[in-house]
PDB file of C-alpha atoms in Angstrom:
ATOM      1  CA  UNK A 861     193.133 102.723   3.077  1.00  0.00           C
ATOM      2  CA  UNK A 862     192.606 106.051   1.766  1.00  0.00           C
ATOM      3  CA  UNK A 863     191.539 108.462   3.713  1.00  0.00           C
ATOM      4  CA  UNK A 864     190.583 110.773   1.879  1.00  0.00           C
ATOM      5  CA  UNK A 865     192.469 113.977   3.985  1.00  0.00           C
ATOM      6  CA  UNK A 866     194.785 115.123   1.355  1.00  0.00           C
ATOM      7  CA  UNK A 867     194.699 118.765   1.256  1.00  0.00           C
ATOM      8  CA  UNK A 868     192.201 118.832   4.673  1.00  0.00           C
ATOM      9  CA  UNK A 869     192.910 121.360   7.040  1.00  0.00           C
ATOM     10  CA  UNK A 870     191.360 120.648  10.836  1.00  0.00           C
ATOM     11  CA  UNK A 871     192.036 122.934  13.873  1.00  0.00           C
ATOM     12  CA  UNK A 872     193.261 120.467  16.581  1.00  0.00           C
ATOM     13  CA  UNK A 873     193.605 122.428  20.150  1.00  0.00           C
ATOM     14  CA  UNK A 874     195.562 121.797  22.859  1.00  0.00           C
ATOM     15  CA  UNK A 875     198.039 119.871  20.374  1.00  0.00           C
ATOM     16  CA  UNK A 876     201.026 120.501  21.972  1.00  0.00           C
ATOM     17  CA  UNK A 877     201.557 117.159  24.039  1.00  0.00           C
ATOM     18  CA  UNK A 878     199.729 114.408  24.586  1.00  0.00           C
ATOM     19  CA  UNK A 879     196.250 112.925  22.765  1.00  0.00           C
ATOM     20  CA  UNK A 880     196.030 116.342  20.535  1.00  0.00           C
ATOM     21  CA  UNK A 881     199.521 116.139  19.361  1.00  0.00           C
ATOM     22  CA  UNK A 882     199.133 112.766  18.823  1.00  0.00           C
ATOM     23  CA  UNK A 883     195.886 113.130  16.488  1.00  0.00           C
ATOM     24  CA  UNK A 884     197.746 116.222  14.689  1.00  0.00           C
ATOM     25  CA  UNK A 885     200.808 113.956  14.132  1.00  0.00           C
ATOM     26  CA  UNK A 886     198.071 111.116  12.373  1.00  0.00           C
ATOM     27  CA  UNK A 887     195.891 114.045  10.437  1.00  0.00           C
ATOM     28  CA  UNK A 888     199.373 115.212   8.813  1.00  0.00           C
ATOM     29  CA  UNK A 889     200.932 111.833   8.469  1.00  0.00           C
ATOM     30  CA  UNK A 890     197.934 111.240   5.744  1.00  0.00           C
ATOM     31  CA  UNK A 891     197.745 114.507   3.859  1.00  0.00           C
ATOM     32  CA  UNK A 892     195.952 117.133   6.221  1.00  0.00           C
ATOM     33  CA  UNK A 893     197.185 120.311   7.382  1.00  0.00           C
ATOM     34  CA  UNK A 894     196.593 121.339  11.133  1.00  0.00           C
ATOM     35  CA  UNK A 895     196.108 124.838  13.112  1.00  0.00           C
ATOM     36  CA  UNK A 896     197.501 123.442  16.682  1.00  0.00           C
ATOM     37  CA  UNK A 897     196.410 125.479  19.682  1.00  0.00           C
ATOM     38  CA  UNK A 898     198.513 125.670  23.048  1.00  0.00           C
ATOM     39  CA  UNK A 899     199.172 128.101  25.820  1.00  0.00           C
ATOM     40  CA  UNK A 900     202.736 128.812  25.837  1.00  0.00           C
ATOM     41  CA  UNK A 901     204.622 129.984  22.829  1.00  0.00           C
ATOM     42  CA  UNK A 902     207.434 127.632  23.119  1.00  0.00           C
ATOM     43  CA  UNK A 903     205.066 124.587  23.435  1.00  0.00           C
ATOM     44  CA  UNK A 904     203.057 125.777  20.311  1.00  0.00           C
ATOM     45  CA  UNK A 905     206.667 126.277  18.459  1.00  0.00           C
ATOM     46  CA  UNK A 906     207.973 122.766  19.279  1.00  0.00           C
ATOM     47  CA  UNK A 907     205.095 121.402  18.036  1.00  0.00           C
ATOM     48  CA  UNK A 908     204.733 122.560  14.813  1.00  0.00           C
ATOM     49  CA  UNK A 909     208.503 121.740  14.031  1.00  0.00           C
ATOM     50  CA  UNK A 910     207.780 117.902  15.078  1.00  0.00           C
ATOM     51  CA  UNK A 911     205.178 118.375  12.369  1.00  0.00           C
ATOM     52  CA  UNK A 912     207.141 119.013   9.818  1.00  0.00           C
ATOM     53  CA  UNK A 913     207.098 122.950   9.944  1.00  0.00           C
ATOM     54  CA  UNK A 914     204.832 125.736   8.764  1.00  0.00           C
ATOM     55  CA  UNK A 915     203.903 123.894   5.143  1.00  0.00           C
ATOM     56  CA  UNK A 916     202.420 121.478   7.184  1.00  0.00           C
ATOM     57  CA  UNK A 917     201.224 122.731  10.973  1.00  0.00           C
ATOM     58  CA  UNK A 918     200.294 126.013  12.032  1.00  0.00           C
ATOM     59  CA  UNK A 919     200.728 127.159  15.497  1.00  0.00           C
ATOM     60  CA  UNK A 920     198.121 129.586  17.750  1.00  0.00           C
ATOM     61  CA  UNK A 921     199.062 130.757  21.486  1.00  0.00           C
ATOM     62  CA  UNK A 922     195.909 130.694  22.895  1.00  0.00           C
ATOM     63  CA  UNK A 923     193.687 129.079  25.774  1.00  0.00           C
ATOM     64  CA  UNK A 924     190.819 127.372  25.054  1.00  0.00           C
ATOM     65  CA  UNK A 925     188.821 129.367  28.166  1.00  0.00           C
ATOM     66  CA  UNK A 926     188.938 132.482  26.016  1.00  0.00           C
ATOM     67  CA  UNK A 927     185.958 133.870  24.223  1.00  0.00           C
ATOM     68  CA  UNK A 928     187.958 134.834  21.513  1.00  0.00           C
ATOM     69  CA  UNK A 929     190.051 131.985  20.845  1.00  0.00           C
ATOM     70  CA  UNK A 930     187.615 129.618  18.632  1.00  0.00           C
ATOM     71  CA  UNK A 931     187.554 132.568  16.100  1.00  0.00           C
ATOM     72  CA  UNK A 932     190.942 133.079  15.930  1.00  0.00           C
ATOM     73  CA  UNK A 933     191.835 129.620  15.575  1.00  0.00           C
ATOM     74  CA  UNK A 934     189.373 129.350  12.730  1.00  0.00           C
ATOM     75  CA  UNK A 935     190.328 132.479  10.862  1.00  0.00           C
ATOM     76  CA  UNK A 936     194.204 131.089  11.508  1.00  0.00           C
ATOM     77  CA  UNK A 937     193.217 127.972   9.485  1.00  0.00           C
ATOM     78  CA  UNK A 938     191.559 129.972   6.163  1.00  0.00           C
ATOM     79  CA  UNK A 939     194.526 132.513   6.386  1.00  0.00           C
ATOM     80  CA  UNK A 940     197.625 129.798   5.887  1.00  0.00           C
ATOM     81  CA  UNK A 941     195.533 127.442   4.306  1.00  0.00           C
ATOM     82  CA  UNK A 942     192.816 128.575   2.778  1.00  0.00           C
ATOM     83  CA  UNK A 943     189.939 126.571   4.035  1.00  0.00           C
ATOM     84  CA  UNK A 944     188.352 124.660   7.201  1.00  0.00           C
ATOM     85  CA  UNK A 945     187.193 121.440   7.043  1.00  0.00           C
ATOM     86  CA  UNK A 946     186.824 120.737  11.219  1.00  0.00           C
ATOM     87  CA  UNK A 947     188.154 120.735  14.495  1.00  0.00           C
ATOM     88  CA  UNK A 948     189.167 118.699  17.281  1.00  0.00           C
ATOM     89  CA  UNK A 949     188.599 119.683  20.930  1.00  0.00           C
ATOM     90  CA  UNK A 950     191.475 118.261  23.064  1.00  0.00           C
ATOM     91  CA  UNK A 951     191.601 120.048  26.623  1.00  0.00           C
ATOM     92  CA  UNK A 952     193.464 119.122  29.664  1.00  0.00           C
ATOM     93  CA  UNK A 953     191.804 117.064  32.166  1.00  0.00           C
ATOM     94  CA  UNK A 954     190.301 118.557  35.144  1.00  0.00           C
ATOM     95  CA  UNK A 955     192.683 118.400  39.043  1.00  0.00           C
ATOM     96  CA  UNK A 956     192.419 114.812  40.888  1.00  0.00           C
ATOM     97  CA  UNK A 957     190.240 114.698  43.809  1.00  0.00           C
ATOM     98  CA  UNK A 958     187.213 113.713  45.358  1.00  0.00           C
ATOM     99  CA  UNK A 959     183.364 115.551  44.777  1.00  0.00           C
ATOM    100  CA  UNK A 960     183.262 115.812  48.490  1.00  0.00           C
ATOM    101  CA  UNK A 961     186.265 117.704  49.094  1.00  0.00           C
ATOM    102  CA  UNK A 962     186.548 119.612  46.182  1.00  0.00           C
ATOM    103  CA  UNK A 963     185.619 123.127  46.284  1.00  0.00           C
ATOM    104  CA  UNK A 964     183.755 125.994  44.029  1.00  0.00           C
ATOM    105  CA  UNK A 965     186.801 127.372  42.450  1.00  0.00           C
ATOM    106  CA  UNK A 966     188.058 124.130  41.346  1.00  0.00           C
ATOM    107  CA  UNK A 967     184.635 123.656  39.515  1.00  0.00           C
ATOM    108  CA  UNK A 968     184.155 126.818  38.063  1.00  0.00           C
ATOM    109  CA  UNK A 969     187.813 126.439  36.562  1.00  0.00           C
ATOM    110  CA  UNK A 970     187.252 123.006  35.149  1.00  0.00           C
ATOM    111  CA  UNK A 971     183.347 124.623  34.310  1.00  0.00           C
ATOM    112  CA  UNK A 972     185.141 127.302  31.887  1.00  0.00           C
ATOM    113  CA  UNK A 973     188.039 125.299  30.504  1.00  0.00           C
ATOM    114  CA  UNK A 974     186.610 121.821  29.914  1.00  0.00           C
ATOM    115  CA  UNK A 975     183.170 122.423  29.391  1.00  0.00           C
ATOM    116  CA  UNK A 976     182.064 125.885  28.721  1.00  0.00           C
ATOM    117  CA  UNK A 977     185.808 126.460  26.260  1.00  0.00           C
ATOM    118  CA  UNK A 978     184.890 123.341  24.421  1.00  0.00           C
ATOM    119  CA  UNK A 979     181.522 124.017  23.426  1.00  0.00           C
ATOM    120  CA  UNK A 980     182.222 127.772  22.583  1.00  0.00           C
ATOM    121  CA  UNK A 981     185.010 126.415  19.600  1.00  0.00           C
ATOM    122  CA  UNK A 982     182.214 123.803  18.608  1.00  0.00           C
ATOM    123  CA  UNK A 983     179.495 126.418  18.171  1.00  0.00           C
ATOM    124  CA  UNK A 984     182.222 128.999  16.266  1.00  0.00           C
ATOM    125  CA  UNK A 985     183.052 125.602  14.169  1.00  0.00           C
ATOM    126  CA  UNK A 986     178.999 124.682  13.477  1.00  0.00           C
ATOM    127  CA  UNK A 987     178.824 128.246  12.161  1.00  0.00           C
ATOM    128  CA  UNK A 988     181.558 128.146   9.933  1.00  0.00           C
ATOM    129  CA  UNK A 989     181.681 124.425   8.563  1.00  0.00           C
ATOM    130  CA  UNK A 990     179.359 123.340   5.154  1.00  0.00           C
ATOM    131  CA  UNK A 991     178.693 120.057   4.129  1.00  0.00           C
ATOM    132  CA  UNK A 992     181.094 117.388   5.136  1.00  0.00           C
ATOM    133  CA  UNK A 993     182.856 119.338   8.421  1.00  0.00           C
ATOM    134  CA  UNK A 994     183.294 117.827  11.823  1.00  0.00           C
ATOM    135  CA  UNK A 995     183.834 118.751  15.067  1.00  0.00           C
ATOM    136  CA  UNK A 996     185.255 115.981  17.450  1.00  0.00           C
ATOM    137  CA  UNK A 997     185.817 115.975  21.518  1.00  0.00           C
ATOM    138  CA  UNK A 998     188.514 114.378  23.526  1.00  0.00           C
ATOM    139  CA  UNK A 999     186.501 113.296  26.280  1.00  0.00           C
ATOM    140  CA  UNK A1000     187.160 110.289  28.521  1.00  0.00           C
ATOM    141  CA  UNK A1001     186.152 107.146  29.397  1.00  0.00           C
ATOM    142  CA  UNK A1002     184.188 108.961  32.650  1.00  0.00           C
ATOM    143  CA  UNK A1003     181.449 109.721  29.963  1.00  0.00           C
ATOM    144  CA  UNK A1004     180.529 106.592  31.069  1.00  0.00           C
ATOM    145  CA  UNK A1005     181.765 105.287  33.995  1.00  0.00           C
ATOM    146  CA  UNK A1006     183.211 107.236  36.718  1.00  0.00           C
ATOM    147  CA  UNK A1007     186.800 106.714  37.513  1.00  0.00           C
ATOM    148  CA  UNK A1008     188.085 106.519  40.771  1.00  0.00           C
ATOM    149  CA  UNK A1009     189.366 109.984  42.384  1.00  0.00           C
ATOM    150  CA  UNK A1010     188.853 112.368  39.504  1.00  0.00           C
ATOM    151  CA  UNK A1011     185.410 114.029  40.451  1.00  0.00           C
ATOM    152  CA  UNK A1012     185.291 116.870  38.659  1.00  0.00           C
ATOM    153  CA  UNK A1013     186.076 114.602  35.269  1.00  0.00           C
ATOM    154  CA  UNK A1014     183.124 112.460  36.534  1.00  0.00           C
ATOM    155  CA  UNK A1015     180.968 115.348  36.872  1.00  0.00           C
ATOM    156  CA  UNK A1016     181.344 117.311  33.586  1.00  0.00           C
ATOM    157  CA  UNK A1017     183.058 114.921  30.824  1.00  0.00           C
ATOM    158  CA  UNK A1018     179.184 113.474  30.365  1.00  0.00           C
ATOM    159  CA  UNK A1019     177.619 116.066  29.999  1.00  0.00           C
ATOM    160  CA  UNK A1020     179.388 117.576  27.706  1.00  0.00           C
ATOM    161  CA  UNK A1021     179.306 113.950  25.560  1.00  0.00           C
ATOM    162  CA  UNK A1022     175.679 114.783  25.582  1.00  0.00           C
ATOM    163  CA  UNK A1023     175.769 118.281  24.415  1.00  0.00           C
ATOM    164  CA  UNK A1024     178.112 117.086  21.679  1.00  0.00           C
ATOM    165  CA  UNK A1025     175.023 114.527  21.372  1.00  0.00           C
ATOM    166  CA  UNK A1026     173.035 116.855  20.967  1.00  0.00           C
ATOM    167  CA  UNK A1027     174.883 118.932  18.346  1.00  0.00           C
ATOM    168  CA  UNK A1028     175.171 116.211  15.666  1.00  0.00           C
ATOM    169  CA  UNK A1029     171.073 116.011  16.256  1.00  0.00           C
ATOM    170  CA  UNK A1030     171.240 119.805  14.949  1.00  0.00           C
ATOM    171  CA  UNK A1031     173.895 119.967  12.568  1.00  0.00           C
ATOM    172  CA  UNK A1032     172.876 116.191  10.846  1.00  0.00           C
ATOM    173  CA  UNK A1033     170.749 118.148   8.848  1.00  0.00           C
ATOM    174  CA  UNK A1034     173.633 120.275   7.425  1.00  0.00           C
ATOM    175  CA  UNK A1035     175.933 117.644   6.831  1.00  0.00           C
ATOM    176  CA  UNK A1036     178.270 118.251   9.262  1.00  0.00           C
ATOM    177  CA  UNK A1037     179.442 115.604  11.871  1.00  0.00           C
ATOM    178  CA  UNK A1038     180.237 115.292  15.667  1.00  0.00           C
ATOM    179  CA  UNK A1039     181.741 112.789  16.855  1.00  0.00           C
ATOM    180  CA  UNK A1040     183.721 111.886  20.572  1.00  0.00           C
ATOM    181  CA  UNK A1041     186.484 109.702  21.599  1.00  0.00           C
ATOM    182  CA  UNK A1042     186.645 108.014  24.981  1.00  0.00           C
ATOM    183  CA  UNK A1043     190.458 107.778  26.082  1.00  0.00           C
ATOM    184  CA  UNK A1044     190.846 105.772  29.225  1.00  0.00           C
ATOM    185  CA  UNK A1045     194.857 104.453  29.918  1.00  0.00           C
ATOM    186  CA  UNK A1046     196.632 106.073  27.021  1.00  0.00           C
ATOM    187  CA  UNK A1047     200.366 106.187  28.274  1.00  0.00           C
ATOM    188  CA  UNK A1048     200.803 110.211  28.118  1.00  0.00           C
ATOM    189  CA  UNK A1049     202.447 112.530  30.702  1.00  0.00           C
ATOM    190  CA  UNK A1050     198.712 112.706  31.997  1.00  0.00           C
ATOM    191  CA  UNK A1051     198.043 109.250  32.725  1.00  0.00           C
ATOM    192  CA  UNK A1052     201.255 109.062  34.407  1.00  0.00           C
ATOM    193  CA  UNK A1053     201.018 112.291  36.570  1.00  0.00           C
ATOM    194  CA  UNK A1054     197.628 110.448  37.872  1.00  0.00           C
ATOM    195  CA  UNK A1055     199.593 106.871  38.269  1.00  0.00           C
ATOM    196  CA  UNK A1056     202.090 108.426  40.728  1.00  0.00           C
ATOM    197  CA  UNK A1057     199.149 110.617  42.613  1.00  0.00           C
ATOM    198  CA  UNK A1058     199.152 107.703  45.421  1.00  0.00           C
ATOM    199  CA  UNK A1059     203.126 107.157  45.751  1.00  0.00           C
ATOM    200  CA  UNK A1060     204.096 104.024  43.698  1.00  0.00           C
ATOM    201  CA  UNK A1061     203.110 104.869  39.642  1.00  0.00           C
ATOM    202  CA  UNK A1062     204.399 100.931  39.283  1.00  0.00           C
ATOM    203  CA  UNK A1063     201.651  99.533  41.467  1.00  0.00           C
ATOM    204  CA  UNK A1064     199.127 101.309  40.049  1.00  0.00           C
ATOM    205  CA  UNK A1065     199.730 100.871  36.341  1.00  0.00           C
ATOM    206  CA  UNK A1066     200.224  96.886  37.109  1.00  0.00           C
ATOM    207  CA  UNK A1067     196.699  97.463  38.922  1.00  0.00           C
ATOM    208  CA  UNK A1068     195.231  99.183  35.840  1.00  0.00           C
ATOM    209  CA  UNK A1069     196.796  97.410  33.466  1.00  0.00           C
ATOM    210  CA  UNK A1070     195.000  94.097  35.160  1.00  0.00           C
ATOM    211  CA  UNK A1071     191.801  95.340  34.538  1.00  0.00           C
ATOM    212  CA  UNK A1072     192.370  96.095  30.768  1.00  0.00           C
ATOM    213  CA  UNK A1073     191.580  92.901  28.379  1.00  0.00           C
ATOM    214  CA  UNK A1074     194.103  93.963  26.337  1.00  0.00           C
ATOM    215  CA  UNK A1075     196.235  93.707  29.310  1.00  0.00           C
ATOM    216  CA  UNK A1076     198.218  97.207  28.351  1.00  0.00           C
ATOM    217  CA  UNK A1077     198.156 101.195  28.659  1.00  0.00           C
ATOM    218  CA  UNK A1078     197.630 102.615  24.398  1.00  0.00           C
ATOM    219  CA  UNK A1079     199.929 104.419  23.130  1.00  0.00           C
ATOM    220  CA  UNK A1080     199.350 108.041  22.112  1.00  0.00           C
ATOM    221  CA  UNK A1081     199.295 106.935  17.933  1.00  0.00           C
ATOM    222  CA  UNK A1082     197.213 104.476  18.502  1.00  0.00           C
ATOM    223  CA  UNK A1083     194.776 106.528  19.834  1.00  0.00           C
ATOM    224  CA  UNK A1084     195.945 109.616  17.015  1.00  0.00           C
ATOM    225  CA  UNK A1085     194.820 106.932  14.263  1.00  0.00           C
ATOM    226  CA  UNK A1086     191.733 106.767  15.459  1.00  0.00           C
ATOM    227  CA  UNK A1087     191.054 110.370  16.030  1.00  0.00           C
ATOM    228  CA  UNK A1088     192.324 110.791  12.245  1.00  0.00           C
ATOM    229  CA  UNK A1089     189.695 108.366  10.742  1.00  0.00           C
ATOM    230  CA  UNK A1090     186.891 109.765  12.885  1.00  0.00           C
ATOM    231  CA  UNK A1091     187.687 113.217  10.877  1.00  0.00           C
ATOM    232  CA  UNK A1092     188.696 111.900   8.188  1.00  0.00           C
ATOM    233  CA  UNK A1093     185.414 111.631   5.002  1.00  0.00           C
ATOM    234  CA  UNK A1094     186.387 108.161   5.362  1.00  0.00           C
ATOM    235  CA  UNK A1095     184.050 107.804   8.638  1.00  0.00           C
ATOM    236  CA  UNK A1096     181.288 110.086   6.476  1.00  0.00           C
ATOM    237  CA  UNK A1097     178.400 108.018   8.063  1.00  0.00           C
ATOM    238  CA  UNK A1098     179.248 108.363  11.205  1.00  0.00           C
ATOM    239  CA  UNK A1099     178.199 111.100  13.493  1.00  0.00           C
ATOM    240  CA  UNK A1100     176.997 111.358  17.587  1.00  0.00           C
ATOM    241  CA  UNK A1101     179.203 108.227  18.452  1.00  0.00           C
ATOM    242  CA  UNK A1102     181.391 108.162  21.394  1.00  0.00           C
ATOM    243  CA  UNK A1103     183.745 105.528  20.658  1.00  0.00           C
ATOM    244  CA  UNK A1104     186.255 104.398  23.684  1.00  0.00           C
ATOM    245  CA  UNK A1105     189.990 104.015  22.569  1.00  0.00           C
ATOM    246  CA  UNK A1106     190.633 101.818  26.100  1.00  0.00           C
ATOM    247  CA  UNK A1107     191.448  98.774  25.006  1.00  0.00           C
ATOM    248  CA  UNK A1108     188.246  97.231  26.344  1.00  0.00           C
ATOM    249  CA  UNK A1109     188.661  98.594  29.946  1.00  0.00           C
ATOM    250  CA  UNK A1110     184.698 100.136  29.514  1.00  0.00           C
ATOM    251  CA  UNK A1111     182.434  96.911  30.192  1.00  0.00           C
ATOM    252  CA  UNK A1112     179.336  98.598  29.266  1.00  0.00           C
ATOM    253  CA  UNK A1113     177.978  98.217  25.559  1.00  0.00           C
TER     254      UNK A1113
END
């Protein structure tokens, strides 16, 4: 199936490991070009040479908490290639712990990163995309149901599903898409950093893998194809879906 993202460029942040670099690796496996966002500059330069180098990737040192990084990541992507045709909003996931023991800093840090960072590069991308742009979160599968020990995921991944909600209400008119994933046990450095959080990272992926019809943690491409298509004009119809990658772990409809 064609995709139709030969000669599309999307901004993909935090791309440097995990579900972003993942989706960047699908975008440019079909055609696109990517602007990949990370904080360190040796992270950011890795990255782009696992792409295939500068004809294809572009790398940005920059944190996603920063005011000014959605407009430089934007201008980055018309500068080496010329256009912008949408974005992806991967961000790290918020500290483990519990609501009741975790404290103001640790939600004003989460507030700024996760939340407030995200939708600061999807308002820069509504004002700069036409007809046919996108702008897709990472979220989680605690949009919908909260999972045990990470609070602060629990407490700000849904509402900023429904801001992104809200956004393809707005920006329908225009043309322009938003769409979210819903990651739940994708096997990244992430997932397993939480696994080993209570001692024994065995035991709790046989636990978690139990509860997953599908019987298995996804892998990081499978979840990168699905990012790609959601970008991609091929998905041009659809727009304020959340659509879990969790291989049926969410029980809800």
């Amino acid at each position: 199936m064609d995709l139709g993202l030969q000669h599309k460029v999307y901004v993909v942040t935090g791309a440097t490991r995990g579900l972003g670099l993942a989706s960047a690796r699908e975008l440019v496996a079909d055609g696109a070009r990517v602007v990949l966002s990370g904080r360190s500059k040796e992270s950011v330069a890795a990255a782009v040479a696992e792409l295939g180098g500068p004809e294809r990737a572009h790398g940005v040192v920059a944190d996603n908490a920063d005011p000014a990084t959605p407009d430089q990541l934007i201008a980055a992507a018309r500068e080496r290639f010329g256009r912008f045709d949408g974005v992806l909003i991967s961000v790290g996931g918020p500290g483990a712990g519990p609501v009741s023991l975790t404290g103001d800093d640790a939600w004003r840090g989460s507030f700024e990163t996760v939340f407030l960072g995200a939708l600061r590069i999807a308002r820069a991308a509504a004002a700069a995309l036409g007809e046919g742009g996108v702008i897709g979160f990472v979220l989680s599968g605690s949009v919908r149901e909260p999972i045990p020990g990470l609070g602060v995921s629990n407490g700000l991944r849904p509402g900023l599903a429904m801001a992104a909600k809200s956004l393809a209400d707005e920006l329908g008119p225009r043309g322009i898409r938003v769409v979210g994933l819903l990651p739940a046990r994708i096997d990244t450095d992430r997932v397993r950093e939480l696994d080993a959080l209570g001692g024994d990272p065995e035991a709790a992926r046989a636990r978690a893998n139990a509860a997953i019809p599908l019987g298995r943690y996804g892998t990081p491409e499978e979840f990168g194809r699905v990012a790609a298509f959601l970008l991609s004009p091929a998905a041009s119809y659809l727009t304020g879906v959340m659509v879990p990658v969790d291989g049926g772990a969410l029980r809800g409809l």
